[in-house]
Amino acid sequence: MWNSPRAQGWWILAWLAVSLPGVVWIGHNALEQLREAFETDARIVHRLLSQRAVQHDAILSMLALLQSSSDATRPEQRLPSVYPQILAVKRRDGGQAWDEPRFAAAERQSRQARRPVLAAADFAKARYWLVLAADTGYALQIDMRGLAPWSEWPMRPETSSVRVMLEYAGQRLVLQPGSIGSTGWRFDFAKHLATDSQPFDVVAVSQVGWSQLPWGWMLAWVALVAVLLAGVQGAHRQREARRRAEALLRLGKVARLNALGELAAGMAHEVNQPLAAVLANTQAAKRLLADTPPDIETAQSAMASAVQQAQRAAEVVGRLRRAVDAPEGATEIAAVDLHTALSRALYLLAPQLQACGVTPALQAAGAVNVLADPVALEQVIHNLLLNAMQALERVPRGERTLTLSLNAAAAQGALIVHDSGPGIAADVLPRLFDPFFTTRDGGLGLGLSLCETLATRMNGTLTAANHATRGAVFTLRLPLAEAVGTP
Ligand code: ADP
């Protein structure tokens, strides 16, 4: 059938339409999970670093509270042994001045702000000084790398892909290097440490590469959709085949019904001739035998001829017996689109056409609505297509073409069936529509005569001709439902 590659295309589209959103959803979900994990880790890192920073504020406040300027043992110098991130402690006793002006400036600020203040931050060396103003001023030198409590760290610093940094006034210190690729999705986190005395930003960055997407799940989903659609397609095909078989069966029944009428007409025609001959011959024989002397020889030959004609009649009756088993159906005229009727017939014959290696070419401008008995019309088209296929089977596969044209002119719609078969012999052409005329072995010779009768019954015509270049052309004309040209 001409539309089967298109149907295949629709199935592929359906497969893409169902599987792609699923793939996007799986990928999006995975990214969301990775983002959530990243943000949780980044928040924990921020909290841990903030806790350490706040600790320094507390230590300075404790020193200011507890230490007196007269304490000469300088116990604050023992702090680095307790807190490894504290590298050094400086102290300015009351009445003395700081050895460096930046500490004096920081202490002034601290006095105003009433909290510890950053005196100097050297990110290159990863250290900074923190100063608190009091009667006895104190300054702590902090190792920035010691800010990170690695034992409580939520990631494995050597292998984690997340980069963690501290940033302040254009300076940057990398605490955990991570691995940042150039493609994929980037997650960012930035937040101030939770103390004003050490106004650093905790910055975390992570880059999720394409390789980290759950490809296994995505492929499994795509495959699952393909399997499900294949199942649906299989069921659909089965249903199609069943429908086609049922329609063929119905058409076969109708064909037999119509054939009966045709057979009766053909019979009358075929049996009438031999009967008339039998009558004439037997009357002649009777007359010859009544003569004196009786002409026995001529009477015998007349009787032999009568026997022959009677046998011919018996043969026709025998054919009738074999072919008939149902009564004739009724004709119901309605508006029918020739295109639709043709499509149905083609649908029913699709497997045979395919086996015959024929792809019909359709030439139609649009719908052609004719007045016809839908069932009879289908039967005529079915017969014409069957005949065309039988003709095409007599030529090599590569030369088989079947062109179906639809057109409407004046008050008639036409279907033209042109095959590239051997065409119709000149002596066959005049008898083509005669009942029981066939050139095929096993042919009944009723198909075309029935088609012609059905066409006439629907106020149409069926004609046959040879094509100018090759093959036979059968033209079915039927009255248009609305005559062309009338509004
Ligand atoms: P059957 O098919 O039983 O022979 P038909 O009435 O359908 O009876 O056909 C009668 C004859 O018309 C066929 O035997 C064949 O010789 C001829 N015929 C029908 N269609 C074609 C065609 N498309 N090309 C050539 N000959 C055809």
XYZ file of C-alpha atoms and ligand atoms in Angstrom:
514
model
C 0.000 0.000 0.000
C 1.247 3.499 -0.748
C 0.707 4.718 2.781
C 2.612 2.041 4.684
C 5.966 3.924 4.808
C 3.976 6.902 6.064
C 2.374 4.716 8.743
C 5.860 3.568 9.715
C 6.850 7.229 9.968
C 3.952 7.871 12.330
C 5.044 5.007 14.561
C 8.558 6.427 14.725
C 7.131 9.855 15.531
C 5.001 8.349 18.296
C 8.088 6.579 19.649
C 10.044 9.839 19.710
C 7.097 11.776 21.129
C 6.768 9.374 24.065
C 10.407 8.559 24.713
C 11.971 12.027 24.397
C 9.967 13.736 27.167
C 10.737 10.716 29.369
C 14.453 11.008 28.662
C 14.352 14.730 29.397
C 12.427 14.059 32.615
C 14.920 11.393 33.792
C 17.858 13.689 32.974
C 16.205 16.661 34.654
C 15.426 14.609 37.752
C 18.986 13.345 37.992
C 20.312 16.901 37.663
C 17.910 18.098 40.364
C 19.119 15.358 42.707
C 22.739 16.263 42.020
C 21.929 19.942 42.608
C 20.210 19.160 45.900
C 23.174 17.061 47.053
C 25.545 19.867 46.032
C 23.564 22.502 47.895
C 23.312 20.349 51.013
C 27.090 19.803 50.991
C 27.730 23.505 50.330
C 25.470 24.519 53.229
C 27.247 22.074 55.576
C 30.632 23.450 54.451
C 29.395 27.006 55.099
C 28.179 26.046 58.558
C 31.441 24.268 59.507
C 33.618 27.182 58.328
C 31.336 29.690 60.071
C 31.540 27.731 63.343
C 35.346 27.930 63.247
C 35.308 31.651 62.423
C 32.868 32.383 65.243
C 35.166 30.409 67.551
C 37.894 33.024 66.929
C 35.557 35.827 67.995
C 34.770 33.894 71.153
C 38.442 33.237 71.913
C 39.290 36.945 71.542
C 36.380 37.943 73.795
C 37.470 35.406 76.420
C 41.028 36.742 76.323
C 39.814 40.303 76.743
C 37.645 39.267 79.690
C 40.043 37.037 81.570
C 43.494 38.401 80.908
C 44.814 41.241 82.984
C 47.620 43.460 81.777
C 49.701 42.491 84.783
C 49.690 38.750 84.001
C 53.264 38.190 83.012
C 52.920 34.456 82.316
C 51.194 35.278 79.034
C 48.983 32.155 78.960
C 47.472 33.274 75.618
C 50.676 32.073 73.957
C 49.501 28.517 74.645
C 46.459 28.967 72.382
C 48.169 27.628 69.178
C 48.777 24.324 70.880
C 45.029 24.008 71.632
C 43.694 25.433 68.363
C 45.929 24.385 65.476
C 44.466 26.996 63.110
C 45.776 29.770 65.440
C 49.328 30.423 64.273
C 50.303 33.290 66.610
C 48.888 35.613 69.266
C 49.904 39.219 69.822
C 49.097 41.319 72.828
C 49.221 45.080 73.490
C 49.303 45.815 77.155
C 47.515 48.883 78.492
C 49.442 52.054 77.836
C 51.632 50.427 75.188
C 51.303 50.785 71.428
C 51.138 48.117 68.670
C 54.379 47.403 66.873
C 52.642 47.743 63.488
C 50.330 50.606 62.499
C 47.769 48.259 60.823
C 47.064 46.692 64.227
C 46.509 50.168 65.744
C 44.111 51.051 62.924
C 42.283 47.738 63.311
C 41.979 48.274 67.050
C 40.429 51.696 66.493
C 37.878 50.125 64.175
C 37.260 47.344 66.649
C 36.630 49.821 69.405
C 34.000 51.522 67.273
C 32.387 48.350 66.058
C 32.659 46.628 69.476
C 33.721 43.364 67.851
C 36.904 41.798 66.467
C 38.113 43.276 63.164
C 40.266 41.934 60.346
C 43.708 43.535 60.493
C 45.383 41.986 57.499
C 44.344 39.196 55.160
C 47.036 37.610 53.037
C 45.343 35.008 50.823
C 48.616 34.205 49.070
C 49.993 32.892 52.348
C 46.550 31.717 53.500
C 46.542 33.656 56.745
C 44.979 36.695 58.347
C 45.090 38.670 61.580
C 42.070 39.335 63.759
C 42.198 42.147 66.358
C 39.950 42.946 69.332
C 40.184 46.250 71.183
C 40.143 46.192 75.002
C 42.289 47.535 77.808
C 44.687 44.849 76.738
C 44.389 44.489 72.961
C 44.747 41.061 71.369
C 45.464 39.913 67.836
C 45.179 36.318 66.521
C 46.900 35.090 63.388
C 44.730 32.433 61.736
C 45.764 29.783 59.226
C 42.959 29.826 56.657
C 43.520 26.215 55.634
C 42.996 25.289 59.271
C 39.483 26.725 59.080
C 38.209 23.547 57.467
C 37.446 20.750 59.951
C 38.303 17.886 57.580
C 37.107 15.197 59.992
C 33.557 16.578 59.730
C 33.797 17.552 56.034
C 30.782 16.280 53.987
C 32.890 15.421 50.907
C 36.149 13.584 50.257
C 38.486 16.494 49.524
C 40.856 14.493 47.287
C 38.190 12.971 45.017
C 35.177 15.297 45.173
C 34.324 17.173 41.976
C 33.150 20.224 43.972
C 35.512 23.188 44.261
C 35.383 25.091 47.597
C 36.963 28.542 47.954
C 37.115 31.507 50.294
C 36.895 34.895 48.620
C 37.463 38.366 49.977
C 38.075 41.689 48.246
C 39.208 40.147 44.969
C 41.415 37.529 46.676
C 40.710 33.840 46.494
C 41.892 30.771 48.388
C 41.057 27.274 47.169
C 40.308 24.949 50.089
C 39.219 21.973 47.955
C 40.244 21.893 44.266
C 37.468 19.686 42.811
C 37.379 19.106 39.068
C 35.567 21.649 36.927
C 34.970 20.616 33.311
C 33.989 22.901 30.461
C 30.722 21.261 29.316
C 27.501 20.328 31.069
C 25.694 22.062 33.902
C 27.230 24.358 36.531
C 26.004 24.660 40.104
C 27.040 27.693 42.185
C 26.837 28.541 45.862
C 28.107 31.718 47.557
C 27.415 32.946 51.082
C 29.108 35.173 53.667
C 30.666 33.491 56.670
C 28.249 33.843 59.576
C 30.384 36.431 61.401
C 31.046 40.065 60.524
C 34.574 39.980 61.869
C 35.787 37.682 59.081
C 33.793 38.891 56.063
C 34.823 36.121 53.664
C 32.558 34.534 51.066
C 32.282 30.754 51.047
C 32.054 29.864 47.354
C 31.323 26.358 46.057
C 31.201 25.392 42.376
C 30.372 22.094 40.751
C 30.218 21.125 37.088
C 28.079 18.114 36.109
C 29.281 16.644 32.812
C 27.209 14.800 30.203
C 28.812 11.548 31.312
C 27.210 11.928 34.759
C 23.667 11.728 33.344
C 21.886 8.391 33.999
C 22.302 7.086 30.442
C 21.448 3.540 31.484
C 18.007 4.566 32.713
C 17.444 6.804 29.727
C 18.271 4.016 27.264
C 16.153 1.566 29.262
C 13.192 3.968 28.990
C 13.674 4.452 25.237
C 13.883 0.663 24.779
C 10.817 0.106 26.965
C 8.780 2.572 24.897
C 9.967 0.845 21.709
C 8.904 -2.555 23.072
C 5.518 -1.234 24.210
C 4.892 0.482 20.870
C 5.953 -2.648 19.012
C 3.332 -4.528 21.063
C 0.677 -1.946 20.248
C 1.717 -2.007 16.594
C 1.505 -5.785 16.540
C -1.993 -5.708 18.027
C -2.937 -2.963 15.577
C -1.665 -5.049 12.648
C -3.606 -8.069 13.833
C -6.764 -5.994 14.106
C -6.161 -4.589 10.614
C -5.675 -8.068 9.181
C -8.856 -9.299 10.878
C -10.830 -6.306 9.596
C -9.474 -6.843 6.086
C -10.368 -10.527 6.155
C -13.898 -9.732 7.375
C -14.378 -7.103 4.660
C -13.123 -9.500 1.996
C -15.517 -12.128 3.236
C -18.388 -9.644 3.083
C -17.363 -8.546 -0.402
C -17.157 -12.184 -1.439
C -20.703 -12.788 -0.205
C -22.015 -9.730 -2.041
C -20.106 -10.781 -5.132
C -21.810 -14.137 -5.042
C -25.209 -12.486 -4.560
C -24.662 -10.204 -7.520
C -23.174 -12.988 -9.580
C -26.440 -14.867 -9.225
C -28.353 -12.099 -10.980
C -25.692 -11.948 -13.636
C -25.732 -15.686 -13.964
C -29.499 -15.718 -14.407
C -29.255 -13.132 -17.195
C -26.304 -14.919 -18.768
C -28.136 -18.211 -18.442
C -31.208 -16.902 -20.187
C -28.947 -15.729 -22.973
C -26.816 -18.868 -23.111
C -29.623 -21.412 -22.664
C -32.073 -19.670 -24.971
C -29.850 -20.119 -28.027
C -29.304 -23.893 -27.705
C -32.973 -24.373 -26.754
C -34.099 -22.578 -29.863
C -31.683 -24.726 -31.899
C -32.956 -27.928 -30.216
C -36.507 -26.886 -31.013
C -35.714 -26.106 -34.641
C -33.750 -29.343 -35.093
C -36.344 -31.618 -33.500
C -39.168 -29.972 -35.491
C -37.145 -30.480 -38.662
C -36.480 -34.135 -37.752
C -40.196 -34.655 -37.037
C -41.052 -33.206 -40.424
C -38.356 -35.269 -42.216
C -39.561 -38.502 -40.570
C -43.183 -37.690 -41.559
C -42.126 -37.424 -45.220
C -42.747 -40.378 -47.555
C -40.295 -41.831 -47.837
C -38.860 -40.521 -44.546
C -35.449 -38.764 -44.943
C -33.822 -40.702 -42.117
C -30.287 -39.556 -42.781
C -31.039 -35.832 -42.616
C -33.341 -36.402 -39.621
C -30.478 -38.197 -37.846
C -28.090 -35.341 -38.406
C -30.757 -32.864 -37.191
C -31.203 -34.975 -34.055
C -27.412 -35.142 -33.519
C -27.286 -31.360 -33.748
C -30.172 -31.160 -31.257
C -28.283 -33.422 -28.874
C -25.221 -31.203 -29.171
C -27.225 -28.051 -28.402
C -28.953 -29.745 -25.492
C -25.534 -30.687 -24.102
C -24.403 -27.056 -24.357
C -27.505 -25.987 -22.435
C -26.815 -28.642 -19.804
C -23.267 -27.346 -19.471
C -24.483 -23.798 -18.828
C -26.900 -25.086 -16.201
C -24.051 -27.049 -14.613
C -21.949 -23.884 -14.331
C -24.913 -22.115 -12.799
C -25.233 -24.820 -10.161
C -21.587 -24.569 -9.238
C -21.559 -20.803 -9.000
C -24.823 -19.971 -7.258
C -25.696 -20.377 -3.637
C -27.375 -17.140 -2.548
C -30.121 -14.731 -3.673
C -29.582 -11.240 -5.129
C -29.121 -8.161 -2.907
C -30.830 -4.825 -3.240
C -29.325 -1.665 -4.712
C -29.153 1.448 -2.568
C -27.986 4.625 -4.283
C -26.215 7.251 -2.177
C -23.531 9.919 -2.550
C -20.158 8.169 -2.383
C -16.663 9.593 -2.691
C -14.881 7.623 -5.423
C -11.613 8.331 -3.629
C -12.878 6.684 -0.431
C -14.277 3.678 -2.295
C -10.987 3.276 -4.160
C -8.989 3.537 -0.932
C -11.123 0.818 0.660
C -10.662 -1.508 -2.296
C -6.923 -0.837 -2.289
C -6.804 -1.472 1.444
C -8.452 -4.872 0.956
C -6.102 -5.799 -1.861
C -2.979 -4.391 -0.192
C -1.393 -7.796 0.540
C -1.997 -9.076 -3.032
C -0.709 -5.839 -4.549
C 2.376 -6.106 -2.425
C 2.911 -9.741 -3.397
C 2.459 -8.742 -7.050
C 5.118 -6.039 -6.608
C 2.755 -3.266 -7.667
C 2.537 0.161 -6.037
C -0.524 1.913 -7.426
C 0.000 5.522 -8.526
C -2.967 7.693 -7.662
C -3.813 10.746 -9.734
C -6.630 12.663 -8.082
C -7.296 16.348 -7.592
C -9.734 15.934 -4.698
C -12.945 14.204 -3.671
C -15.206 13.015 -6.505
C -18.685 12.469 -5.126
C -20.831 10.206 -7.266
C -24.245 8.619 -6.887
C -23.724 4.895 -6.430
C -24.520 1.816 -4.397
C -21.457 1.810 -2.126
C -21.250 -1.986 -1.983
C -21.754 -2.473 -5.723
C -19.232 0.280 -6.463
C -16.686 -1.369 -4.228
C -17.296 -4.651 -5.988
C -16.789 -3.108 -9.434
C -13.540 -1.441 -8.352
C -12.428 -4.653 -6.664
C -13.041 -6.605 -9.886
C -11.246 -4.059 -12.050
C -8.245 -4.082 -9.736
C -8.230 -7.898 -9.613
C -8.339 -8.071 -13.416
C -5.537 -5.500 -13.658
C -3.416 -7.565 -11.254
C -4.111 -10.739 -13.234
C -3.048 -8.910 -16.406
C 0.086 -7.544 -14.707
C 1.083 -11.018 -13.575
C 1.588 -11.837 -17.230
C 4.410 -9.296 -17.655
C 7.836 -9.186 -15.897
C 7.862 -7.660 -12.414
C 9.947 -4.647 -13.393
C 7.387 -3.615 -16.022
C 4.328 -3.667 -13.772
C 2.630 -0.323 -13.214
C -0.911 0.493 -12.175
C -2.221 4.035 -12.557
C -5.523 5.031 -10.973
C -7.008 8.360 -12.005
C -10.066 10.115 -10.683
C -11.696 13.046 -12.378
C -14.997 14.850 -12.661
C -16.294 16.376 -15.844
C -19.735 17.771 -16.643
C -22.198 15.554 -14.841
C -20.004 12.482 -14.463
C -17.236 11.317 -12.185
C -14.752 8.849 -13.641
C -12.361 6.249 -12.323
C -9.738 5.158 -14.836
C -7.757 1.979 -14.180
C -4.724 1.691 -16.417
C -2.407 -1.301 -16.151
C 0.798 -1.990 -18.030
C -0.257 -5.578 -18.765
C -0.465 -7.205 -22.220
C -3.622 -5.269 -23.150
C -6.722 -6.702 -24.802
C -6.527 -8.547 -28.137
C -8.577 -7.003 -30.954
C -10.830 -10.081 -31.264
C -11.402 -10.181 -27.501
C -12.387 -6.536 -27.128
C -15.950 -6.795 -28.565
C -16.809 -9.800 -26.347
C -15.170 -8.589 -23.157
C -18.432 -7.830 -21.358
C -20.252 -10.957 -22.542
C -21.303 -13.321 -19.753
C -19.040 -16.385 -19.506
C -16.459 -14.874 -21.818
C -13.013 -15.585 -20.457
C -9.512 -16.125 -21.765
C -8.219 -17.319 -18.399
C -7.918 -20.961 -17.390
C -10.390 -21.424 -14.568
C -11.958 -18.002 -15.268
C -15.750 -17.771 -14.980
C -16.065 -14.899 -17.416
C -18.684 -13.190 -15.266
C -16.569 -10.457 -13.608
C -16.716 -7.790 -16.302
C -20.255 -8.576 -17.382
C -21.348 -8.245 -13.770
C -19.399 -4.977 -13.423
C -21.073 -3.582 -16.509
C -24.507 -4.602 -15.247
C -23.812 -2.997 -11.847
C -22.527 0.195 -13.528
C -25.632 0.380 -15.722
C -27.850 -0.243 -12.718
C -26.219 2.798 -11.076
C -26.873 4.876 -14.241
C -23.219 4.706 -15.182
C -21.032 3.086 -17.815
C -18.016 0.812 -17.902
C -15.816 0.840 -20.991
C -12.605 -0.912 -21.973
C -9.859 0.074 -24.391
C -6.197 -0.443 -25.078
C -3.864 2.313 -23.977
C -2.047 4.217 -26.735
C 1.325 3.001 -25.460
C 0.748 -0.095 -23.375
C -1.800 -2.122 -21.433
C -5.538 -1.924 -20.909
C -7.640 1.007 -19.711
C -10.966 0.489 -17.968
C -13.108 3.565 -17.370
C -15.994 3.589 -14.927
C -18.262 6.624 -15.192
C -20.995 7.433 -12.682
C -23.334 10.404 -12.289
C -21.907 13.100 -10.013
C -23.746 13.744 -6.772
C -23.520 17.473 -7.553
C -22.908 18.257 -11.210
C -19.648 20.178 -11.736
C -20.213 23.789 -12.604
C -23.549 24.178 -10.797
C -23.298 26.280 -7.616
P -12.518 -13.649 -15.789
O -11.661 -12.746 -14.990
O -13.180 -14.711 -15.003
O -11.862 -14.136 -17.016
P -13.793 -11.205 -16.516
O -15.158 -10.930 -17.008
O -13.348 -10.476 -15.330
O -13.719 -12.743 -16.260
O -12.761 -10.941 -17.669
C -13.031 -11.389 -18.961
C -11.779 -11.339 -19.798
O -11.416 -10.004 -20.057
C -10.559 -11.927 -19.151
O -10.529 -13.327 -19.321
C -9.438 -11.230 -19.912
O -9.172 -11.851 -21.134
C -10.035 -9.906 -20.244
N -9.534 -8.864 -19.385
C -10.145 -8.364 -18.281
N -9.404 -7.397 -17.725
C -8.281 -7.281 -18.470
C -7.100 -6.451 -18.418
N -6.938 -5.557 -17.451
N -6.175 -6.607 -19.372
C -6.350 -7.522 -20.362
N -7.414 -8.316 -20.455
C -8.370 -8.208 -19.548
